[in-house]
Coordinates of C-alpha atoms and ligand atoms in Angstrom, one line a residue:
M1 CA 2.3 25.6 3.7
D2 CA 4.0 26.2 7.1
L3 CA 6.7 23.8 7.6
T4 CA 7.7 25.0 11.1
P5 CA 7.3 21.9 13.5
S6 CA 5.2 22.7 16.6
P7 CA 6.8 22.0 20.1
G8 CA 4.3 19.1 20.2
D9 CA 5.7 17.7 16.9
E10 CA 9.1 17.6 18.3
S11 CA 8.3 15.8 21.5
F12 CA 6.3 13.3 19.4
R13 CA 9.3 12.8 17.3
A14 CA 11.6 12.3 20.3
E15 CA 9.1 9.8 21.9
A16 CA 8.9 7.8 18.7
R17 CA 12.6 7.8 18.2
A18 CA 13.3 6.5 21.7
W19 CA 10.6 3.9 21.4
L20 CA 12.0 2.7 18.1
A21 CA 15.6 2.7 19.4
A22 CA 14.6 0.4 22.2
H23 CA 12.2 -1.9 20.2
V24 CA 13.5 -2.4 16.5
P25 CA 14.8 -5.8 16.0
R26 CA 18.6 -5.7 15.8
T27 CA 18.5 -8.6 13.3
P28 CA 16.3 -7.9 10.2
L29 CA 13.2 -10.0 10.2
P30 CA 12.9 -12.8 7.4
S31 CA 11.0 -11.6 4.3
L32 CA 7.3 -11.1 4.9
E33 CA 6.7 -12.9 1.6
T34 CA 7.5 -16.1 3.3
A35 CA 5.4 -18.1 6.0
A36 CA 8.1 -17.6 8.7
G37 CA 8.6 -13.9 7.8
F38 CA 4.8 -13.3 7.7
A39 CA 4.5 -14.6 11.4
A40 CA 7.4 -12.6 12.5
H41 CA 6.0 -9.5 10.9
R42 CA 2.7 -10.2 12.5
A43 CA 4.4 -10.3 16.0
W44 CA 6.2 -7.1 15.2
E45 CA 2.7 -5.4 14.4
A46 CA 1.5 -6.7 17.9
E47 CA 4.5 -5.2 19.5
L48 CA 4.0 -1.7 17.8
A49 CA 0.2 -1.9 18.7
A50 CA 0.9 -2.6 22.3
D51 CA 2.4 0.8 22.7
R52 CA -0.1 2.4 20.1
W53 CA 2.6 2.9 17.5
S54 CA 1.1 0.8 14.7
V55 CA -1.6 3.1 13.4
V56 CA -0.7 6.6 14.9
S57 CA -3.1 8.7 13.0
W58 CA -6.4 6.6 13.9
P59 CA -8.6 7.5 16.7
A60 CA -7.6 6.2 20.1
E61 CA -10.6 4.0 20.5
V62 CA -9.4 1.8 17.6
G63 CA -5.8 1.7 18.6
G64 CA -4.3 4.9 17.4
R65 CA -3.0 8.1 18.9
D66 CA -5.4 10.5 16.9
C67 CA -2.4 12.5 15.9
G68 CA -3.3 13.5 12.4
L69 CA -1.5 13.3 9.0
G70 CA 1.3 15.6 9.9
R71 CA 2.7 13.6 12.8
W72 CA 2.0 10.4 10.9
L73 CA 4.6 11.8 8.4
V74 CA 6.8 12.6 11.2
F75 CA 6.4 9.0 12.7
E76 CA 7.2 7.5 9.3
E77 CA 10.5 9.4 9.0
E78 CA 11.6 8.0 12.3
Y79 CA 10.4 4.6 11.4
W80 CA 12.3 4.1 8.3
A81 CA 15.4 5.9 9.6
A82 CA 15.4 3.4 12.5
G83 CA 15.5 0.6 10.0
A84 CA 12.2 -0.9 11.2
P85 CA 10.6 -3.7 9.3
G86 CA 8.2 -3.5 6.4
R87 CA 4.6 -3.3 7.4
V88 CA 2.7 -6.7 6.8
G89 CA -0.6 -5.0 7.5
Q90 CA -0.3 -2.2 4.8
N91 CA -3.2 -3.3 2.6
G92 CA -5.7 -3.0 5.5
V93 CA -4.2 0.0 7.1
S94 CA -3.7 2.0 4.0
L95 CA -6.6 0.9 1.8
L96 CA -9.4 -0.7 3.8
A97 CA -9.2 1.4 7.0
P98 CA -9.6 4.7 5.1
T99 CA -12.7 3.3 3.3
L100 CA -14.2 2.2 6.6
F101 CA -13.6 5.5 8.1
D102 CA -15.4 7.2 5.3
H103 CA -18.0 4.7 4.4
G104 CA -18.2 1.9 7.0
T105 CA -20.6 1.6 9.9
P106 CA -19.7 2.3 13.5
E107 CA -20.0 -1.5 14.1
Q108 CA -17.7 -2.3 11.2
R109 CA -15.1 0.1 12.5
S110 CA -15.1 -1.2 15.9
R111 CA -15.1 -4.9 14.8
V112 CA -12.6 -4.7 12.0
L113 CA -10.0 -2.0 13.0
P114 CA -8.6 -3.1 16.4
P115 CA -7.5 -6.5 15.2
M116 CA -6.2 -4.9 12.0
A117 CA -4.1 -2.6 14.2
R118 CA -2.6 -5.5 16.2
G119 CA -1.7 -7.6 13.1
E120 CA -4.2 -10.4 14.3
V121 CA -6.2 -10.0 11.1
V122 CA -4.2 -9.3 8.0
W123 CA -5.9 -8.1 4.9
A124 CA -5.5 -8.8 1.3
Q125 CA -6.8 -6.6 -1.6
A126 CA -9.0 -8.5 -4.1
W127 CA -9.7 -6.1 -6.8
S128 CA -7.8 -7.5 -9.8
E129 CA -9.1 -10.2 -12.0
P130 CA -7.5 -12.1 -15.0
E131 CA -9.2 -9.7 -17.5
A132 CA -9.8 -6.8 -15.2
G133 CA -6.7 -4.9 -14.1
S134 CA -6.3 -1.4 -15.6
D135 CA -9.9 -1.7 -16.8
L136 CA -11.1 -2.7 -13.4
A137 CA -14.7 -1.9 -14.1
S138 CA -15.0 -4.8 -16.4
L139 CA -14.7 -7.3 -13.6
R140 CA -16.8 -10.4 -13.6
S141 CA -16.8 -11.9 -10.2
R142 CA -20.3 -11.8 -8.8
A143 CA -22.2 -11.4 -5.6
V144 CA -25.6 -13.0 -5.6
R145 CA -28.2 -12.0 -3.1
V146 CA -29.4 -14.7 -0.6
A147 CA -31.1 -14.6 2.7
G148 CA -29.0 -12.7 5.2
G149 CA -26.1 -12.0 2.7
W150 CA -24.4 -12.7 -0.6
L151 CA -22.8 -15.6 -2.4
L152 CA -19.5 -14.8 -4.1
G153 CA -18.3 -16.5 -7.2
G154 CA -15.4 -15.9 -9.7
Q155 CA -11.7 -15.5 -9.8
K156 CA -9.4 -12.7 -8.4
T157 CA -5.8 -12.5 -9.0
W158 CA -2.5 -10.7 -8.4
S159 CA -3.3 -10.5 -4.6
S160 CA -0.3 -9.4 -2.5
R161 CA 0.4 -11.7 0.5
A162 CA -3.0 -13.3 0.1
A163 CA -1.3 -16.8 0.6
F164 CA -0.9 -16.0 4.3
A165 CA -3.4 -13.3 5.0
D166 CA -6.6 -13.9 6.9
R167 CA -9.4 -11.7 5.0
A168 CA -9.8 -9.9 1.9
F169 CA -11.8 -6.9 0.5
G170 CA -13.0 -6.7 -3.1
L171 CA -15.5 -5.5 -5.7
F172 CA -18.2 -7.9 -7.1
R173 CA -20.7 -7.4 -9.7
S174 CA -24.1 -7.7 -7.9
D175 CA -26.4 -6.3 -10.7
P176 CA -25.3 -7.8 -14.0
D177 CA -28.2 -5.8 -15.8
A178 CA -26.9 -2.4 -14.7
P179 CA -26.5 0.0 -17.7
R180 CA -22.8 0.8 -17.1
A181 CA -19.9 -1.4 -16.1
H182 CA -19.2 1.0 -13.1
Q183 CA -22.7 0.5 -11.7
G184 CA -24.1 -2.5 -9.9
L185 CA -20.9 -3.4 -8.1
T186 CA -20.8 -4.0 -4.4
Y187 CA -17.8 -3.8 -2.0
L188 CA -17.5 -6.7 0.3
M189 CA -15.1 -8.1 3.0
F190 CA -14.7 -11.9 3.1
D191 CA -12.8 -14.7 5.0
L192 CA -10.0 -16.2 3.0
R193 CA -10.5 -19.5 5.0
A194 CA -14.3 -19.6 4.4
P195 CA -15.7 -22.7 2.7
G196 CA -15.5 -22.2 -1.0
V197 CA -12.4 -20.1 -1.1
T198 CA -9.2 -21.5 -2.8
V199 CA -6.0 -19.6 -2.4
R200 CA -3.3 -20.5 -5.0
P201 CA 0.2 -18.9 -4.8
I202 CA 1.5 -17.3 -8.1
G203 CA 5.3 -17.7 -8.7
R204 CA 7.3 -14.6 -8.2
L205 CA 10.7 -13.8 -9.7
D206 CA 12.4 -14.5 -6.3
G207 CA 10.4 -17.7 -5.7
K208 CA 8.7 -16.3 -2.6
P209 CA 5.3 -17.7 -2.1
A210 CA 3.0 -15.1 -0.7
F211 CA 1.4 -13.6 -3.9
A212 CA -1.7 -15.5 -4.9
E213 CA -4.9 -15.9 -7.0
L214 CA -8.3 -16.6 -5.4
F215 CA -11.0 -18.9 -6.7
L216 CA -14.4 -18.3 -5.0
D217 CA -17.2 -20.9 -5.3
D218 CA -20.4 -19.8 -3.5
V219 CA -18.6 -18.2 -0.6
F220 CA -21.2 -16.8 1.9
V221 CA -20.6 -13.2 3.2
P222 CA -23.1 -12.0 5.7
D223 CA -24.8 -8.5 5.1
E224 CA -22.7 -6.9 7.8
D225 CA -19.6 -7.3 5.6
V226 CA -20.9 -5.1 2.9
I227 CA -19.3 -1.7 2.9
G228 CA -21.6 1.1 2.0
A229 CA -24.7 0.5 0.0
P230 CA -25.0 -2.6 -2.4
G231 CA -24.5 -1.3 -6.0
E232 CA -22.4 1.6 -4.8
G233 CA -19.1 -0.3 -4.8
W234 CA -17.3 1.7 -7.5
R235 CA -17.7 5.0 -5.9
I236 CA -16.6 3.7 -2.5
A237 CA -13.5 1.8 -3.7
M238 CA -12.3 4.8 -5.7
S239 CA -12.4 7.2 -2.8
A240 CA -9.7 5.0 -1.2
A241 CA -7.5 4.4 -4.3
G242 CA -6.4 8.0 -4.4
N243 CA -5.2 7.6 -0.8
E244 CA -3.1 4.6 -1.8
R245 CA -1.3 6.2 -4.8
G246 CA -1.1 9.7 -3.4
L247 CA -0.3 9.7 0.4
T248 CA -0.3 6.7 2.5
L249 CA 1.1 3.9 0.4
R250 CA 4.7 5.3 0.1
S251 CA 5.6 7.8 2.7
P252 CA 8.5 10.0 2.0
G253 CA 10.2 8.7 5.2
R254 CA 10.9 5.6 3.4
Y255 CA 12.8 7.1 0.6
L256 CA 14.7 9.6 2.9
A257 CA 16.1 6.6 4.7
A258 CA 16.8 4.7 1.5
A259 CA 18.6 7.6 -0.1
D260 CA 20.8 7.9 3.0
R261 CA 21.6 4.1 2.9
L262 CA 22.5 4.5 -0.8
A263 CA 24.8 7.3 -0.1
A264 CA 26.4 5.3 2.7
L265 CA 26.8 2.3 0.3
W266 CA 28.4 4.7 -2.2
R267 CA 31.0 5.8 0.2
R268 CA 31.7 2.4 1.5
Q269 CA 32.4 1.4 -2.2
G270 CA 34.9 4.2 -2.5
C271 CA 32.8 6.9 -3.9
P272 CA 32.9 5.7 -7.5
A273 CA 32.7 8.7 -10.0
Y274 CA 30.3 6.9 -12.3
A275 CA 27.5 6.8 -9.7
H276 CA 28.0 10.3 -8.4
D277 CA 25.2 11.9 -10.3
R278 CA 22.7 9.0 -9.5
V279 CA 23.4 9.1 -5.8
A280 CA 23.0 12.9 -5.8
D281 CA 19.7 12.5 -7.8
A282 CA 18.5 9.9 -5.2
L283 CA 19.3 12.4 -2.3
I284 CA 17.5 15.4 -4.0
G285 CA 14.6 13.2 -5.2
A286 CA 13.9 12.1 -1.6
R287 CA 13.9 15.6 -0.4
A288 CA 11.7 16.8 -3.2
Y289 CA 9.3 14.0 -2.7
H290 CA 9.2 14.8 1.0
L291 CA 8.3 18.4 0.3
F292 CA 5.7 17.5 -2.3
T293 CA 4.0 15.1 0.0
Q294 CA 4.1 17.6 3.0
E295 CA 2.4 20.1 0.7
A296 CA -0.2 17.6 -0.6
A297 CA -1.0 16.6 3.0
S298 CA -1.5 20.2 4.2
R299 CA -3.9 20.8 1.4
F300 CA -5.6 17.5 2.0
L301 CA -5.9 18.6 5.6
A302 CA -7.4 22.0 4.5
G303 CA -10.1 20.0 2.8
A304 CA -8.8 19.8 -0.9
E305 CA -9.3 16.5 -2.9
L306 CA -6.1 15.0 -4.0
G307 CA -7.4 13.6 -7.2
A308 CA -5.3 13.4 -10.3
E309 CA -2.2 14.7 -8.4
S310 CA -2.2 11.2 -6.6
S311 CA -1.3 9.9 -10.1
M312 CA 1.7 12.2 -10.4
N313 CA 2.9 11.1 -6.9
K314 CA 2.6 7.4 -7.8
V315 CA 4.7 7.8 -11.1
F316 CA 7.3 9.6 -9.1
W317 CA 7.7 7.1 -6.2
S318 CA 7.6 4.1 -8.3
E319 CA 10.3 5.2 -10.8
Y320 CA 12.4 6.8 -8.1
D321 CA 12.4 3.4 -6.2
L322 CA 13.5 1.5 -9.1
A323 CA 16.4 4.0 -10.0
L324 CA 17.6 3.9 -6.5
H325 CA 17.7 0.1 -6.3
E326 CA 19.3 -0.1 -9.8
T327 CA 22.1 2.2 -8.6
A328 CA 22.6 0.1 -5.4
L329 CA 22.9 -3.1 -7.3
E330 CA 25.4 -1.6 -9.6
L331 CA 27.5 -0.4 -6.8
L332 CA 27.5 -3.8 -5.2
N333 CA 28.7 -5.3 -8.6
E334 CA 28.4 -9.1 -8.7
E335 CA 27.8 -9.2 -4.9
G336 CA 24.6 -7.2 -5.7
E337 CA 23.5 -9.7 -8.4
L338 CA 23.8 -12.6 -6.1
A339 CA 22.9 -11.0 -2.8
E340 CA 19.9 -12.3 -0.8
G341 CA 19.9 -9.1 1.2
A342 CA 17.9 -6.1 1.5
W343 CA 18.9 -4.4 -1.7
A344 CA 18.3 -7.4 -3.9
E345 CA 14.8 -8.0 -2.3
G346 CA 14.0 -4.4 -2.5
Y347 CA 15.0 -4.4 -6.3
V348 CA 12.5 -7.2 -7.0
F349 CA 9.8 -5.3 -5.2
A350 CA 10.7 -2.1 -7.0
L351 CA 10.3 -3.7 -10.4
A352 CA 6.7 -4.0 -9.7
G353 CA 6.2 -0.4 -8.6
P354 CA 5.3 0.9 -12.1
V355 CA 2.5 -1.8 -12.2
Y356 CA 0.7 -2.2 -9.0
A357 CA -1.6 0.6 -7.6
G358 CA -2.5 1.3 -11.2
T359 CA 0.2 1.1 -14.0
N360 CA 2.1 4.1 -14.8
E361 CA 0.8 4.3 -18.4
I362 CA -2.6 4.7 -16.9
Q363 CA -1.5 7.3 -14.3
R364 CA 0.4 9.3 -17.0
D365 CA -3.0 9.5 -19.0
I366 CA -4.8 10.7 -15.9
V367 CA -2.1 13.5 -15.4
A368 CA -2.3 14.4 -19.1
E369 CA -6.0 14.6 -19.2
R370 CA -7.0 15.8 -15.8
L371 CA -4.0 18.0 -14.6
L372 CA -2.7 19.2 -17.9
G373 CA -6.0 19.3 -19.8
L374 CA -4.6 17.4 -22.9
P375 CA -7.2 15.8 -25.3
K376 CA -8.2 12.2 -24.4
G377 CA -5.9 9.6 -26.1
R378 CA -7.3 7.0 -28.5
R379 CA -7.6 3.7 -26.8
Ligands
FAD401 C1 3.6 -7.0 -7.4 C2 2.1 -6.9 -7.7 C3 1.2 -6.7 -6.6 C4 -0.1 -6.5 -6.9 N1 -0.9 -6.5 -5.8 C5 -2.2 -6.5 -6.0 C6 -3.2 -6.7 -5.0 O1 -2.7 -6.9 -3.7 N2 -4.6 -6.6 -5.2 C7 -5.0 -6.5 -6.4 O2 -6.2 -6.4 -6.6 N3 -4.2 -6.3 -7.5 C8 -2.9 -6.2 -7.3 N4 -1.9 -6.1 -8.4 C9 -2.5 -6.0 -9.7 C10 -2.3 -4.7 -10.3 O3 -3.1 -3.7 -9.8 C11 -2.6 -4.9 -11.9 O4 -1.3 -5.6 -12.4 C12 -2.4 -3.5 -12.6 O5 -3.7 -2.8 -12.4 C13 -2.4 -3.8 -14.1 O6 -3.5 -4.7 -14.5 P1 -3.1 -6.0 -15.5 O7 -2.0 -6.7 -14.9 O8 -4.4 -6.7 -15.8 O9 -2.6 -5.3 -16.9 P2 -3.4 -4.8 -18.0 O10 -4.5 -3.9 -17.5 O11 -3.8 -5.9 -19.0 O12 -2.3 -3.9 -18.8 C14 -1.3 -4.4 -19.6 C15 -0.5 -3.2 -20.1 O13 -1.3 -2.5 -21.0 C16 -1.3 -1.0 -20.5 N5 -2.6 -0.5 -20.7 C17 -3.8 -1.1 -20.3 N6 -4.8 -0.3 -20.7 C18 -4.4 0.9 -21.1 C19 -5.0 2.1 -21.7 N7 -6.1 2.4 -21.5 N8 -4.0 3.1 -21.8 C20 -2.6 2.9 -21.8 N9 -2.1 1.8 -21.5 C21 -2.9 0.7 -21.1 C22 -0.9 -1.1 -19.1 O14 -0.4 0.1 -18.5 C23 -0.1 -2.3 -18.9 O15 1.3 -1.8 -19.3 C24 -0.6 -6.3 -8.2 C25 0.3 -6.3 -9.3 C26 1.6 -6.5 -9.0 C27 2.6 -6.7 -10.2

């Protein structure tokens, strides 16, 4: 791995830094888990997209700068260091888009990606069901063949930001007679405002209303919204899941910036000795994660599959994020318990890190079996 930045990387970094310094809102936007915050974050996505900063690694014809994974990491460092807002389009950008690049048709890419890049169409992920979370292949929502498309039925749950999103992507059982649970699934995109869709918010710990469950009652989806071949949904969906856990969902730039903010908070609170080790761990952890991700990215660019290492990365960032926020709230004392601010909101989000994108218990099993070669556990 050669970490020496090229002259082009440095001018790219300088350009990104200057743009962010001129555009990042001076007052933080309201939480994107609320209706007002969602609208404000959409407007921010449009502002980013107007100067082609919303999806830098994508090809130029669909709104990006075609600048590759390496510069995407550079951009992310600058983005989070500048204190820029969380990304409302993340599900679409980090999960659906890579799937469409690998498995979508040219027509799907040119229709779906530009409005996603501009925040005009925000996507929700509709994979989980009440009895199909970790064991996703046991999902029961169905897609039934009709003239020109499919009728969707069933229930999806735990869908982040679905209360305000526009469209969703998910897996549906299209062949109930397939011999194995992973077979006979089809990957489809659908409209959250189509007839037959009911979106019901699920209460969150902090009372914010964006998290939702979806009820689908004969929802028509045209053939052009099937991703890949019908029946091949599992293989197609799994090729994107590694991306989510391993590289694109949590860029190291986010944690480098968060660790610096934690160190600043610690100094502001008079450098209390009890938190000294934890603040040092946070600073070291962020840099270690940064190096690990750079290494993973360079191997990925050289053609390697990330596979089970994505699971290791996922366990690391989710536990790291939680420890960092717990330290921050402790430093804030009772102010932290009662605060409405970024640390308190970040803490609630961090609590869910070991669960979403595949629980850490499952990720540890994957690491044990596929990376360490340990025997399969009894389930
Ligand atoms: C904040 C948040 C956001 C989310 N966003 C989305 C979203 O946008 N879209 C979406 O589709 N889903 C989303 N999810 C759902 C998430 O992916 C699931 O919650 C997760 O996969 C676990 O599934 P489950 O909740 O059904 O738990 P279960 O699968 O029922 O698991 C319950 C517990 O048992 C453990 N367990 C289960 N099976 C095994 C096993 N074989 N070995 C060891 N331990 C096991 C699990 O690790 C867990 O601790 C979100 C969840 C959260 C909390």
